């Protein structure tokens, strides 16, 4: 598999232009920007630079985040997702990565938040289909359920895929699913609906529920085993996207980080 | 439901004798000791004091923890579980709470660790049955999978219950399962096998993966909804056990903590 650089991995030090140049310099063939750095560069300009650099855009991060405290908030989230779909189309992204979003502030109604997520997905699906942008539902680790993602398991995401049909797939991030006793069965069930494959590692101890991910090999995840499951299931994308949210790695020189990623990719992915 | 005090809730300041006296003083009818405080007091003496105080022992924490780096380690864990079963019997505990245990140090073999857990359970089941001690399998939150519990979901625990049969049940802790999209279905499936019901709360943000639990009402878990599911499924134990691992609450005067627990129980459980 080839490497794709998710821009969040170097977000403290590099803008998108620097990410593109960094990929070229390090022989990294894929890129996946977050919307903030994409918008900062300008979508059309970014699309041109990425194309000129010959990079594959393995995804745009991120859409979703539908649950909100009121109807206006939910409508705003849906509108924002429509803009995200247009951006993903403009840069030729293979998919828009879609997150569940957390509970609305003050709410304890988890089933209600999950229903809002479902309704949001139905609302944007026609736009995604019209633009030819695959919505890649990414279940996040259950420790993010309250504040980031009420989409918690592959099984839940695949139930939504089954319901929504054409144009919806899965973003499979080993960090979020490695613990799942049902992993092998659900990855097989996902099949060719795996639209993106993300790698990082679970460190022991993990000192922060969001910002303490490891590079491949720093933790306990058997990444090659999950990679094999994904490929056997039908993932033919050929890229492993490196998405590291880490205060430790953010403090390092991005060229060092990309060296580490390249070195570790061969050994641990 | 009545309150049961899990000794870990006040572990920094009270020994088991003080826990027993504290329960009586605060009108708390149940207790669930951890083995360290039980052994420190002496099992027979503790059994007598608990009985004299008229407390129901809702559980003994904790057995399990089977995965180990070598055969000697696995055999030692099984022997230790046999002692835990004897202790649970001696104090008249309704169950021995059984944890999965984490990955052996340096291992990335999660399926292998789960198989070791399964083998350990089979090894101690005859002892548990002979002693009349229910093994209450407690799935822990997936964020503890690497270092504490390869038993991650209710579904996985109930598959083990189905396999092991008579004498094995579930310890249902809202903190560990509240996020599960399959929660309602699995609690219904558990039925009368729910041997213990534990409460605490998920705080936002959560700053530590082990030691930052909240008292009921401090977080986002809809505890009454899960209590109702458990009772409708067949949990007739009548106790909600308060098990709070929290550096913040450990720093407080235990009498204040028990006041808070009693006050919050009525409103949030």
Short mmCIF file of C-alpha atoms in Angstrom, two decimals, chain A residues 143 146-148 209-210, chain B residues 202-208 212 218 220 248:
data_model
loop_
_atom_site.label_atom_id
_atom_site.label_comp_id
_atom_site.label_asym_id
_atom_site.label_seq_id
_atom_site.Cartn_x
_atom_site.Cartn_y
_atom_site.Cartn_z
CA UNK A 143 -14.47 7.12 24.06
CA UNK A 146 -20.14 12.16 24.09
CA UNK A 147 -18.33 14.97 22.33
CA UNK A 148 -17.34 13.87 18.83
CA UNK A 209 -8.82 10.71 24.56
CA UNK A 210 -8.24 12.73 21.36
CA UNK B 202 -19.16 9.89 31.84
CA UNK B 203 -17.81 13.42 32.20
CA UNK B 204 -17.22 15.82 29.31
CA UNK B 205 -14.34 16.21 28.95
CA UNK B 206 -12.91 13.00 30.34
CA UNK B 207 -9.27 13.68 31.19
CA UNK B 208 -8.09 10.19 32.16
CA UNK B 212 -11.85 10.38 35.89
CA UNK B 218 -21.98 14.73 36.66
CA UNK B 220 -24.01 12.57 30.03
CA UNK B 248 -10.99 14.18 42.27
#
